[in-house]
Coordinates of C-alpha atoms in Angstrom, one line a residue:
Chain A
M8 CA 3.3 11.3 14.9
K9 CA 0.6 8.6 15.3
L10 CA -1.7 10.5 13.0
V11 CA 1.0 10.7 10.4
S12 CA 1.6 7.0 10.6
L13 CA -2.1 6.3 10.3
M14 CA -2.3 8.5 7.2
K15 CA 0.8 7.0 5.6
K16 CA -0.7 3.6 6.0
E17 CA -3.8 4.6 4.1
F18 CA -1.7 6.1 1.3
H19 CA 0.6 3.1 1.3
R20 CA -2.4 0.8 1.0
F21 CA -3.8 2.7 -1.9
F22 CA -0.7 3.6 -3.9
H23 CA 0.9 0.1 -3.6
D24 CA -2.2 -1.7 -4.9
P25 CA -2.7 -1.4 -8.6
R26 CA -6.2 -2.8 -8.4
L27 CA -7.3 0.1 -6.1
I28 CA -5.7 2.7 -8.4
V29 CA -7.4 1.2 -11.4
T30 CA -10.8 1.0 -9.5
M31 CA -10.4 4.7 -8.7
L32 CA -9.4 5.9 -12.2
L33 CA -11.6 3.5 -14.2
P34 CA -14.9 5.5 -13.8
G35 CA -13.3 8.5 -15.5
I36 CA -11.8 6.4 -18.4
L37 CA -15.1 4.5 -18.8
I38 CA -17.2 7.7 -18.7
F39 CA -14.9 9.2 -21.4
L40 CA -15.1 6.1 -23.6
L41 CA -18.8 5.5 -23.1
Y42 CA -19.9 9.1 -23.7
T43 CA -17.5 9.5 -26.6
F44 CA -19.0 6.4 -28.2
I45 CA -22.5 7.6 -27.7
G46 CA -21.5 11.0 -29.0
E47 CA -19.9 9.4 -32.1
I48 CA -23.0 7.4 -32.9
S49 CA -25.4 10.3 -32.5
H50 CA -23.2 13.0 -34.2
S51 CA -21.2 11.0 -36.7
D52 CA -20.7 12.5 -40.2
E53 CA -23.0 15.4 -39.4
K54 CA -22.4 18.2 -41.9
R55 CA -24.0 21.4 -41.0
A56 CA -25.0 24.4 -43.1
F57 CA -25.1 27.6 -41.1
K58 CA -26.7 30.8 -42.2
V59 CA -25.4 33.6 -40.0
Y60 CA -26.4 37.3 -40.1
L61 CA -23.3 39.4 -39.6
S62 CA -23.3 43.0 -38.4
G63 CA -19.9 44.7 -38.2
N64 CA -16.7 42.8 -38.9
S65 CA -13.7 41.3 -37.1
A66 CA -10.7 39.0 -37.9
A67 CA -12.5 36.5 -35.7
V68 CA -15.1 35.9 -38.5
G69 CA -12.4 34.3 -40.7
I70 CA -11.3 32.0 -37.8
I71 CA -14.9 31.0 -37.1
E72 CA -15.4 30.2 -40.8
Q73 CA -12.2 28.2 -40.9
A74 CA -13.3 26.2 -37.8
I75 CA -16.7 25.5 -39.4
T76 CA -15.4 24.5 -42.8
E77 CA -12.6 22.3 -41.4
D78 CA -15.0 19.6 -40.4
G79 CA -16.9 19.7 -43.7
S80 CA -19.7 22.1 -42.6
E81 CA -20.6 25.3 -44.4
V82 CA -21.4 28.8 -43.4
E83 CA -23.2 31.6 -45.3
W84 CA -22.7 35.1 -44.0
L85 CA -25.7 37.4 -44.5
P86 CA -25.7 41.1 -44.1
V87 CA -28.2 42.5 -41.4
E88 CA -30.5 44.8 -43.4
D89 CA -33.4 44.6 -41.0
E90 CA -32.7 43.6 -37.5
E91 CA -36.3 42.5 -36.8
A92 CA -36.4 40.4 -39.9
A93 CA -33.0 38.8 -38.9
R94 CA -34.3 37.9 -35.4
A95 CA -37.5 36.5 -36.9
A96 CA -35.4 34.3 -39.3
V97 CA -33.4 32.9 -36.3
E98 CA -36.5 32.4 -34.3
E99 CA -38.2 30.5 -37.2
G100 CA -35.1 28.4 -37.8
E101 CA -34.4 29.9 -41.3
A102 CA -31.1 31.3 -40.0
T103 CA -28.7 30.0 -37.3
A104 CA -27.6 33.1 -35.5
I105 CA -26.9 36.8 -35.6
L106 CA -23.3 37.8 -34.9
T107 CA -22.6 41.5 -34.2
F108 CA -19.4 43.4 -33.7
T109 CA -19.0 47.0 -32.7
E110 CA -17.0 49.3 -34.9
N111 CA -13.2 48.9 -34.6
F112 CA -13.8 45.8 -32.5
D113 CA -10.4 44.4 -33.3
L114 CA -8.7 47.4 -31.8
F115 CA -10.2 46.3 -28.4
G116 CA -11.4 49.8 -27.6
E117 CA -13.3 50.5 -24.5
D118 CA -16.6 50.2 -26.2
A119 CA -15.7 47.1 -28.2
R120 CA -18.3 44.4 -27.8
A121 CA -19.5 41.3 -29.5
G122 CA -23.0 39.8 -29.5
I123 CA -24.5 36.5 -30.4
V124 CA -28.2 35.9 -30.8
Y125 CA -29.2 32.3 -31.3
D126 CA -31.9 29.7 -30.7
S127 CA -30.8 27.7 -27.7
A128 CA -33.4 25.0 -28.6
S129 CA -31.7 24.5 -32.0
E130 CA -28.7 22.1 -32.1
D131 CA -27.1 24.2 -34.9
G132 CA -27.6 27.3 -32.9
V133 CA -26.0 25.9 -29.8
Y134 CA -23.1 24.5 -31.9
F135 CA -22.5 27.8 -33.6
Y136 CA -22.7 29.7 -30.3
S137 CA -20.2 27.5 -28.5
L138 CA -17.8 27.6 -31.5
A139 CA -18.0 31.3 -31.9
S140 CA -17.6 32.1 -28.2
S141 CA -14.6 29.8 -28.0
V142 CA -13.0 31.6 -31.0
L143 CA -13.7 35.0 -29.4
I144 CA -12.1 34.0 -26.2
G145 CA -9.3 32.4 -28.1
V146 CA -8.5 35.6 -30.0
G147 CA -8.2 37.5 -26.8
M148 CA -11.6 38.8 -26.3
R149 CA -11.5 40.5 -22.9
F150 CA -15.1 41.7 -22.9
P151 CA -18.3 39.9 -22.0
I152 CA -20.1 38.6 -25.0
D153 CA -23.7 39.8 -25.2
V154 CA -25.5 36.5 -25.5
E155 CA -29.2 36.4 -26.3
T156 CA -31.4 33.5 -27.0
V157 CA -34.5 34.1 -29.1
K158 CA -36.9 31.7 -27.3
E159 CA -37.3 32.5 -23.7
D160 CA -39.0 29.3 -22.7
A161 CA -36.3 27.1 -24.3
V162 CA -33.7 25.5 -22.0
A163 CA -30.4 26.9 -22.9
M164 CA -27.4 24.6 -23.1
T165 CA -25.6 26.4 -20.4
E166 CA -28.7 26.1 -18.2
F167 CA -28.9 22.4 -18.9
L168 CA -25.2 22.0 -18.1
S169 CA -25.4 24.0 -15.0
V170 CA -28.0 21.6 -13.7
L171 CA -26.5 18.4 -15.0
L172 CA -22.8 18.9 -14.4
P173 CA -22.9 19.5 -10.6
M174 CA -25.1 16.5 -10.2
L175 CA -22.7 14.4 -12.3
I176 CA -19.7 15.7 -10.4
V177 CA -21.4 14.9 -7.0
C178 CA -22.3 11.5 -8.4
F179 CA -18.7 10.8 -9.4
I180 CA -17.3 12.1 -6.1
F181 CA -19.7 9.8 -4.3
S182 CA -18.6 6.8 -6.4
A183 CA -14.9 7.7 -5.9
C184 CA -15.4 8.1 -2.1
M185 CA -17.4 4.9 -1.8
S186 CA -14.8 2.7 -3.5
V187 CA -12.1 3.6 -1.1
T188 CA -13.9 4.5 2.1
L189 CA -16.2 1.5 2.3
E190 CA -13.2 -0.8 1.9
S191 CA -11.0 1.1 4.4
V192 CA -13.5 1.7 7.2
A193 CA -16.3 -0.9 6.9
G194 CA -13.9 -3.5 5.5
E195 CA -11.4 -3.0 8.3
K196 CA -14.2 -3.2 10.9
E197 CA -15.6 -6.4 9.3
R198 CA -12.2 -8.1 9.1
G199 CA -11.2 -7.1 12.7
T200 CA -8.2 -5.1 11.6
L201 CA -9.7 -1.8 12.9
S202 CA -10.0 -3.4 16.4
T203 CA -6.2 -4.2 16.3
I204 CA -5.6 -0.4 15.9
L205 CA -8.1 0.4 18.7
V206 CA -6.1 -1.8 21.1
T207 CA -3.1 0.6 20.7
S208 CA -2.8 3.8 22.6
A209 CA -3.5 5.9 19.5
K210 CA -6.2 8.5 20.2
R211 CA -9.6 7.8 18.7
S212 CA -9.7 11.2 17.1
D213 CA -6.3 10.4 15.4
I214 CA -7.7 7.2 14.1
A215 CA -10.8 9.0 12.8
L216 CA -8.7 11.7 11.1
G217 CA -6.2 9.1 10.0
K218 CA -8.9 7.6 7.9
I219 CA -10.8 10.7 6.7
L220 CA -7.9 12.9 5.7
P221 CA -6.0 10.5 3.4
L222 CA -9.2 8.9 2.0
S223 CA -10.4 12.5 1.1
C224 CA -7.1 13.1 -0.8
I225 CA -7.4 9.7 -2.6
S226 CA -11.1 10.3 -3.4
M227 CA -10.2 13.7 -4.8
L228 CA -8.1 11.9 -7.5
G229 CA -11.1 9.7 -8.4
A230 CA -13.4 12.7 -8.5
V231 CA -10.9 14.7 -10.7
S232 CA -10.6 11.6 -13.0
S233 CA -14.3 11.4 -13.4
F234 CA -14.6 15.2 -13.9
I235 CA -12.0 15.1 -16.6
G236 CA -13.8 12.1 -18.2
V237 CA -17.0 14.2 -18.3
A238 CA -15.3 17.3 -19.5
L239 CA -13.4 15.6 -22.3
S240 CA -16.4 13.6 -23.5
M241 CA -19.0 16.4 -23.2
P242 CA -18.1 18.0 -26.6
K243 CA -18.6 14.6 -28.4
L244 CA -21.8 13.8 -26.4
M245 CA -23.5 17.1 -26.8
G246 CA -22.1 18.0 -30.1
V247 CA -20.9 21.2 -28.6
S248 CA -17.5 22.4 -27.7
L249 CA -16.5 23.2 -24.2
G250 CA -16.5 26.7 -25.4
T251 CA -19.9 26.7 -23.8
L252 CA -18.1 26.2 -20.5
G253 CA -15.0 28.0 -21.7
G254 CA -17.1 31.2 -21.6
Y255 CA -16.8 31.2 -17.9
P256 CA -14.3 33.5 -16.3
V257 CA -11.3 32.1 -14.3
W258 CA -12.9 32.8 -10.9
S259 CA -15.8 30.5 -11.9
Y260 CA -13.3 27.6 -12.2
F261 CA -11.7 28.6 -8.9
L262 CA -15.1 28.5 -7.2
I263 CA -16.1 25.3 -8.7
L264 CA -12.8 23.7 -7.8
L265 CA -13.1 25.0 -4.2
L266 CA -16.7 23.6 -4.0
I267 CA -15.6 20.2 -5.3
L268 CA -12.7 20.2 -2.8
S269 CA -15.1 21.0 0.0
I270 CA -17.6 18.3 -0.9
V271 CA -15.1 15.4 -0.9
P272 CA -14.1 15.4 2.8
G273 CA -17.7 15.8 3.7
I274 CA -18.8 12.8 1.7
V275 CA -15.8 10.7 2.9
A276 CA -16.6 11.6 6.5
L277 CA -20.3 10.7 5.9
I278 CA -19.4 7.3 4.4
S279 CA -16.9 6.7 7.1
T280 CA -19.5 7.3 9.8
V281 CA -22.0 5.1 8.0
S282 CA -19.3 2.4 7.7
A283 CA -18.4 2.6 11.3
L284 CA -22.1 2.1 12.2
S285 CA -22.5 -0.8 9.8
R286 CA -21.5 -4.4 10.6
S287 CA -20.2 -5.2 7.1
V288 CA -19.2 -3.7 3.8
K289 CA -22.4 -5.0 2.3
E290 CA -24.5 -3.2 4.9
A291 CA -22.5 0.0 4.6
S292 CA -22.7 -0.1 0.8
A293 CA -26.5 -0.4 0.9
Y294 CA -26.9 2.6 3.2
T295 CA -24.4 4.7 1.2
S296 CA -26.1 3.9 -2.0
V297 CA -29.4 5.2 -0.6
L298 CA -27.6 8.4 0.5
M299 CA -26.1 8.8 -3.0
I300 CA -29.4 8.4 -4.7
L301 CA -30.9 10.9 -2.3
V302 CA -28.2 13.5 -3.0
M303 CA -28.5 12.9 -6.8
V304 CA -32.3 13.3 -6.8
V305 CA -32.2 16.4 -4.6
S306 CA -29.4 17.9 -6.7
I307 CA -31.6 17.6 -9.8
V308 CA -34.7 18.9 -8.0
T309 CA -32.8 22.0 -6.6
G310 CA -31.4 22.6 -10.1
V311 CA -34.7 22.9 -11.7
L312 CA -36.6 24.6 -8.9
P313 CA -36.4 28.3 -9.2
M314 CA -37.6 29.0 -5.7
M315 CA -34.5 27.6 -4.0
G316 CA -33.0 30.7 -2.4
D317 CA -29.4 31.4 -1.4
W318 CA -30.1 30.0 2.0
A319 CA -30.0 26.5 0.4
C320 CA -26.2 26.9 0.1
A321 CA -26.0 26.4 3.9
I322 CA -27.1 22.7 3.5
P323 CA -24.1 20.4 3.8
V324 CA -22.9 18.8 0.5
L325 CA -26.1 19.9 -1.3
G326 CA -25.3 23.6 -0.7
A327 CA -22.1 23.2 -2.7
V328 CA -24.1 21.5 -5.5
I329 CA -26.5 24.5 -5.5
A330 CA -23.7 27.0 -5.4
M331 CA -22.1 25.2 -8.4
Q332 CA -25.3 25.3 -10.3
K333 CA -25.6 29.1 -9.6
V334 CA -21.9 29.7 -10.7
L335 CA -22.4 27.6 -13.9
A336 CA -25.6 29.4 -14.6
G337 CA -23.6 32.6 -14.7
G338 CA -22.8 35.3 -12.1
L339 CA -20.4 35.8 -9.2
F340 CA -22.0 34.0 -6.3
L341 CA -19.1 34.5 -4.1
W342 CA -20.6 34.6 -0.6
Q343 CA -23.0 31.7 -1.4
S344 CA -20.0 29.6 -2.5
F345 CA -17.9 30.4 0.5
L346 CA -20.9 29.7 2.7
A347 CA -21.3 26.3 1.1
V348 CA -17.5 25.6 1.5
G349 CA -17.6 26.7 5.2
V350 CA -20.7 24.6 5.9
N351 CA -19.1 21.6 4.3
L352 CA -15.9 22.0 6.4
L353 CA -18.0 22.3 9.6
F354 CA -20.0 19.3 8.5
T355 CA -16.8 17.3 8.0
A356 CA -15.5 18.5 11.4
L357 CA -18.8 17.4 13.1
L358 CA -18.6 14.0 11.4
V359 CA -15.0 13.6 12.6
V360 CA -16.3 14.2 16.2
I361 CA -19.1 11.7 15.7
M362 CA -16.7 9.2 14.1
T363 CA -14.4 9.6 17.1
K364 CA -17.3 8.9 19.4
L365 CA -18.3 5.8 17.4
L366 CA -14.7 4.5 17.6
S367 CA -14.9 4.9 21.3
S368 CA -18.2 3.1 21.6
E369 CA -17.9 -0.5 22.6
R370 CA -21.4 -1.3 21.4
I371 CA -20.6 -0.1 17.9
M372 CA -17.1 -1.4 17.6
F373 CA -17.4 -4.7 19.6
G374 CA -21.1 -5.3 19.8
K375 CA -22.4 -8.5 18.1
Chain B
M24 CA 5.6 -11.4 44.7
Q25 CA 4.7 -8.1 43.1
E26 CA 1.1 -7.6 42.0
I27 CA 0.9 -6.6 38.3
V28 CA -2.8 -7.0 37.6
R29 CA -5.6 -6.4 40.1
A30 CA -9.3 -6.7 39.2
E31 CA -11.6 -5.1 41.8
G32 CA -15.3 -6.0 41.7
L33 CA -15.6 -5.9 37.9
R34 CA -19.1 -5.9 36.7
K35 CA -20.5 -5.8 33.2
T36 CA -24.0 -6.2 31.9
F37 CA -25.2 -6.2 28.3
T38 CA -28.6 -5.4 26.8
L39 CA -30.2 -8.4 25.1
S40 CA -31.6 -7.7 21.6
K41 CA -35.1 -8.9 20.8
K42 CA -33.6 -11.5 18.5
Q43 CA -31.3 -12.8 21.3
Q44 CA -34.3 -12.9 23.7
K45 CA -36.2 -15.0 21.2
I46 CA -33.3 -17.4 20.6
E47 CA -32.8 -17.8 24.4
R48 CA -36.6 -17.9 25.1
T49 CA -36.2 -15.3 27.8
G50 CA -38.0 -12.2 28.8
E51 CA -35.0 -10.6 30.5
T52 CA -33.6 -7.5 28.7
R53 CA -30.2 -7.4 30.4
R54 CA -27.6 -10.1 30.9
V55 CA -24.9 -10.0 33.6
A56 CA -21.7 -11.1 31.9
V57 CA -19.3 -10.4 34.7
D58 CA -20.5 -10.1 38.3
G59 CA -18.2 -8.5 40.9
L60 CA -15.1 -10.3 39.7
S61 CA -11.9 -9.7 41.7
F62 CA -8.5 -11.4 41.4
S63 CA -4.8 -10.6 41.3
A64 CA -2.0 -11.7 39.0
Y65 CA 1.7 -11.4 39.8
R66 CA 4.8 -10.2 37.9
G67 CA 6.6 -12.8 35.8
E68 CA 3.7 -15.4 36.1
I69 CA 1.2 -16.8 33.7
Y70 CA -2.3 -16.4 35.1
G71 CA -5.1 -18.4 33.5
L72 CA -8.8 -17.6 33.6
L73 CA -10.5 -20.9 33.1
G74 CA -14.2 -21.3 32.4
P75 CA -16.9 -22.6 30.0
N76 CA -18.1 -20.6 27.0
G77 CA -20.2 -17.7 28.1
A78 CA -18.7 -17.5 31.6
G79 CA -17.4 -14.0 31.1
K80 CA -13.7 -14.6 30.3
T81 CA -13.6 -12.6 27.1
T82 CA -15.6 -9.7 28.7
T83 CA -13.2 -9.6 31.6
L84 CA -10.1 -9.5 29.4
R85 CA -11.7 -6.8 27.3
M86 CA -12.4 -4.7 30.4
L87 CA -8.7 -5.2 31.4
S88 CA -7.5 -4.2 28.0
T89 CA -9.8 -1.1 28.1
L90 CA -11.8 -2.1 25.0
I91 CA -14.9 -1.9 27.0
K92 CA -15.7 -0.1 30.3
P93 CA -17.0 -1.9 33.4
D94 CA -20.4 -0.9 34.8
A95 CA -18.8 -1.1 38.2
G96 CA -15.4 -1.8 39.7
D97 CA -12.0 -1.2 38.2
A98 CA -8.8 -3.0 37.2
F99 CA -5.2 -1.9 37.7
L100 CA -2.5 -2.9 35.3
A101 CA 1.1 -2.0 36.2
G102 CA -0.5 0.5 38.6
H103 CA -2.7 2.2 36.0
S104 CA -6.5 2.3 36.3
A105 CA -8.3 0.8 33.3
V106 CA -11.2 3.1 33.9
K107 CA -9.4 6.4 34.5
E108 CA -6.2 5.9 32.5
P109 CA -7.1 3.7 29.5
G110 CA -4.4 5.2 27.3
K111 CA -1.7 4.4 29.8
V112 CA -3.0 0.9 30.3
R113 CA -2.9 0.3 26.5
D114 CA 0.8 1.4 26.6
V115 CA 1.7 -1.3 29.2
I116 CA -0.3 -4.2 27.8
G117 CA -0.2 -6.3 24.7
F118 CA -3.6 -7.7 23.8
M119 CA -4.1 -10.6 21.5
T120 CA -7.3 -12.3 20.5
S121 CA -8.4 -14.4 17.5
E122 CA -10.8 -11.5 16.7
L123 CA -8.0 -9.1 16.2
K124 CA -6.6 -9.4 12.7
L125 CA -3.8 -8.0 10.6
E126 CA -4.4 -6.6 7.1
G127 CA -3.3 -9.1 4.6
F128 CA -2.0 -6.5 2.1
F129 CA 0.9 -5.4 4.3
T130 CA 4.2 -7.2 5.2
P131 CA 5.2 -8.2 8.7
A132 CA 8.0 -5.6 8.6
Y133 CA 5.6 -2.8 7.6
L134 CA 3.0 -3.8 10.3
F135 CA 5.6 -4.1 13.0
D136 CA 6.8 -0.5 12.2
F137 CA 3.2 0.8 12.0
F138 CA 2.1 -0.7 15.3
G139 CA 5.4 0.4 16.9
A140 CA 4.5 4.0 15.8
M141 CA 1.0 3.5 17.1
H142 CA 2.5 2.8 20.5
G143 CA 4.9 5.6 20.2
V144 CA 8.1 3.5 20.1
E145 CA 11.3 5.4 19.1
K146 CA 12.5 4.4 15.6
D147 CA 15.9 3.1 16.6
V148 CA 14.4 1.1 19.5
L149 CA 11.8 -0.3 17.1
A150 CA 14.5 -1.3 14.5
A151 CA 16.5 -3.1 17.1
R152 CA 13.4 -4.8 18.5
K153 CA 12.3 -5.9 15.1
R154 CA 15.7 -7.5 14.4
D155 CA 15.7 -9.3 17.7
L156 CA 12.0 -10.5 17.7
F157 CA 12.0 -11.5 14.0
A158 CA 15.2 -13.5 14.4
R159 CA 14.0 -15.1 17.6
F160 CA 10.7 -16.3 16.1
G161 CA 12.0 -17.0 12.6
I162 CA 10.0 -14.2 11.0
D163 CA 13.1 -12.6 9.4
K164 CA 12.9 -14.6 6.2
F165 CA 9.3 -13.7 5.7
S166 CA 9.5 -10.0 6.8
E167 CA 8.7 -8.7 3.3
V168 CA 6.1 -11.3 2.4
Q169 CA 2.5 -10.0 2.4
V170 CA 0.6 -11.3 5.4
K171 CA -2.1 -12.9 3.2
N172 CA 0.6 -15.2 1.7
L173 CA 2.0 -16.4 5.1
S174 CA 1.2 -19.9 6.5
T175 CA -1.3 -20.0 9.4
G176 CA 1.6 -20.7 11.9
M177 CA 3.7 -17.9 10.6
L178 CA 0.7 -15.5 10.6
Q179 CA 0.1 -16.4 14.2
K180 CA 3.7 -15.7 15.1
V181 CA 3.6 -12.4 13.3
S182 CA 0.4 -11.5 15.2
L183 CA 1.9 -12.4 18.5
V184 CA 5.2 -10.5 17.9
I185 CA 3.2 -7.4 16.8
S186 CA 1.2 -7.6 20.0
I187 CA 4.4 -7.1 22.0
V188 CA 6.0 -4.6 19.6
H189 CA 6.0 -2.0 22.4
D190 CA 7.6 -4.3 25.0
P191 CA 4.5 -4.4 27.3
E192 CA 4.8 -5.4 30.9
V193 CA 1.6 -7.4 30.8
V194 CA 0.5 -9.6 27.9
I195 CA -3.2 -10.5 27.7
F196 CA -4.3 -13.4 25.4
D197 CA -7.9 -14.3 24.9
E198 CA -8.3 -18.0 24.0
P199 CA -4.8 -18.1 22.6
T200 CA -5.1 -21.5 20.9
N201 CA -8.8 -21.4 20.0
G202 CA -9.5 -22.7 16.5
L203 CA -5.8 -23.4 15.8
D204 CA -4.4 -26.7 14.4
V205 CA -2.0 -28.6 16.7
L206 CA 1.1 -27.2 15.0
T207 CA 0.0 -23.5 15.2
A208 CA -1.2 -24.1 18.8
K209 CA 2.3 -25.3 19.7
V210 CA 3.7 -22.1 18.1
V211 CA 1.5 -20.1 20.5
T212 CA 2.3 -22.1 23.7
D213 CA 6.0 -22.0 22.9
F214 CA 5.7 -18.3 22.4
L215 CA 4.0 -17.8 25.7
L216 CA 6.7 -19.8 27.5
E217 CA 9.3 -17.8 25.7
L218 CA 7.6 -14.6 26.9
K219 CA 7.5 -15.9 30.4
G220 CA 11.3 -16.6 30.1
M221 CA 11.7 -12.9 29.0
G222 CA 10.1 -12.0 32.4
K223 CA 6.7 -10.9 31.0
S224 CA 3.5 -11.2 33.0
I225 CA 0.8 -13.1 31.1
L226 CA -2.9 -13.3 31.6
L227 CA -4.8 -15.7 29.4
S228 CA -8.3 -17.0 29.1
T229 CA -9.2 -20.5 28.0
H230 CA -11.5 -23.5 28.4
I231 CA -8.8 -26.0 27.7
F232 CA -7.6 -27.8 30.9
S233 CA -4.3 -29.0 29.3
L234 CA -3.3 -25.5 28.3
V235 CA -3.7 -24.3 31.9
E236 CA -1.8 -27.3 33.3
K237 CA 1.0 -26.8 30.8
L238 CA 1.4 -23.0 31.1
C239 CA -0.2 -21.4 34.1
D240 CA 1.3 -20.7 37.5
R241 CA -2.0 -19.4 38.9
V242 CA -5.6 -20.0 37.8
G243 CA -8.9 -18.5 38.4
I244 CA -12.1 -20.5 37.7
I245 CA -14.8 -18.3 36.4
I246 CA -18.5 -19.4 36.3
D247 CA -21.4 -17.2 35.4
G248 CA -19.2 -14.1 35.7
K249 CA -18.1 -14.9 39.2
L250 CA -14.7 -16.2 40.5
A251 CA -15.7 -19.6 41.8
A252 CA -12.1 -20.5 42.8
G253 CA -8.6 -19.1 42.5
G254 CA -5.0 -19.7 43.6
T255 CA -1.9 -21.5 42.4
L256 CA -2.4 -24.4 40.0
E257 CA -1.6 -26.9 42.8
E258 CA -4.1 -25.2 45.2
V259 CA -6.9 -25.3 42.7
A260 CA -6.3 -28.5 40.8
K261 CA -5.3 -30.7 43.8
G262 CA -3.5 -33.0 41.4
D263 CA -6.3 -33.2 38.7
L264 CA -7.5 -29.9 37.3
E265 CA -10.4 -31.4 35.2
S266 CA -11.9 -33.2 38.2
A267 CA -11.4 -30.1 40.4
F268 CA -13.1 -27.9 37.8
F269 CA -16.2 -30.1 37.5
E270 CA -16.5 -30.3 41.3
I271 CA -16.3 -26.5 41.6
Y272 CA -18.8 -26.2 38.7
R273 CA -21.3 -28.6 40.3
G274 CA -20.9 -26.6 43.6
A275 CA -21.8 -23.4 41.8
K276 CA -24.5 -24.6 39.3
G277 CA -25.6 -28.0 40.3
E278 CA -25.3 -31.2 38.2
I279 CA -24.2 -30.8 34.6
A280 CA -27.1 -31.4 32.2

């Protein structure tokens, strides 16, 4: 009952204050506008001319051609006479890609497969790959697409996104959590309104949960807003369609969502604890910013370091970032993801206990 | 007379930070704030803890209201131990200090309901109590105005009313008129007299002689964390509280610098 009242108060505070709602949703809108603007400048009026070797045939070819010509670009289909020569042409940049279909591909037989060979270091190559893979998924392609990049040392776009996107997501989650949690915990402590609640007979654990649970739900909105902002602006920014991401199966999205959901309460609990330890919003904000930079830096480092093993998924917050990177890089990293989620939940529970102790500490709450 | 508050040998020490040691030019690392304090307050009376700044009044009231734990001793409020049953003590007391604030975003009506729920007051009881108290103290016209938009006097009234939302047996006020202008201070003193009229037992701390003379039935003079004198106002003041206080102070600490 007391916990419900405490939670309702946080929701009431947030949803009845337009400024807080705008503050929460603004990063997503700004990200979308900013990235779209940057994308428009760097990719405006870009007409492309694709040369694609085609082996086999499918109705999808017509749709791909239509999608390419719609925005003023051109495509020239070349027959594959010599596979080695075609690969060499893609490698040297004389052709964009090789698109292959097995016989009777459109009948969706058991052996029906499609393949794309492209240069992941070439912007045209990545553009064609993302567009073609989107179309193939769109026409009901139920089979994995055999994707091959001709330059092994080049960083593939998917690889790039798999490193960048989780880091961006964590960064946005942190920002969203910071804007509400600092105000609600450090702000209330600084203004003396938290002490007013401590004088009541509400349990300290209820007060801690009464902050962390609703603030997590609210922060989730901000994180989703930022994520949508990134997702919508990514095609414009990168000059690629989200087909690159769209190539992921449904369970990938489920795992990523689960990982995001597990990160939010962990970060909210972390910021709440730091806020409870701080004397002012300014002090809490400074400490939290350091934490955020640390998580961002480590997220990038773990993304590019190949030696990070599956054990790293057991690190709170960071583990979920690593799991996300693994999922986005391709593959069913089920136990690693669930391990990261479980660790995050345990981490949150531990921080709730610490927060409860801090709320009971006279030195922390009433010390000068 | 029925005893409602009993402090038994309360003692509290604090660690001095390096900064504090430097400011006070002292090498001591611990400071005794309250040193074996004992006193009793009775039902339906106003008891005043009178003392200079730093005497240990606030620390004593914080121990009584369970916000901090005594290093030694205990206090009993309406029969509940502050050390062993802090939750029960919080249910029978209303605590008010200038350091406790209300969130400016919310309305008095919302905060009354919220703090009522925090004390576990039944909804119908809470609604009736809100009608009664808001009407009695003239808050009803401002019940839906955000706290940040209230006048200082009205804000003080709202804070006072919310501190007794759960109809506590004992009301504890730390420096109730400190920092208030004369009009707001009158709101507070009138409120305390009104509470006394309602049969509440009140414990307050102050360094203002006139406040004690106006409100208190009994007084305890606290100097350096110890009870230097205590009893009814007549017994302690002997006609002039200010003169009596300085005489007691000189007796405890020597001449005033």
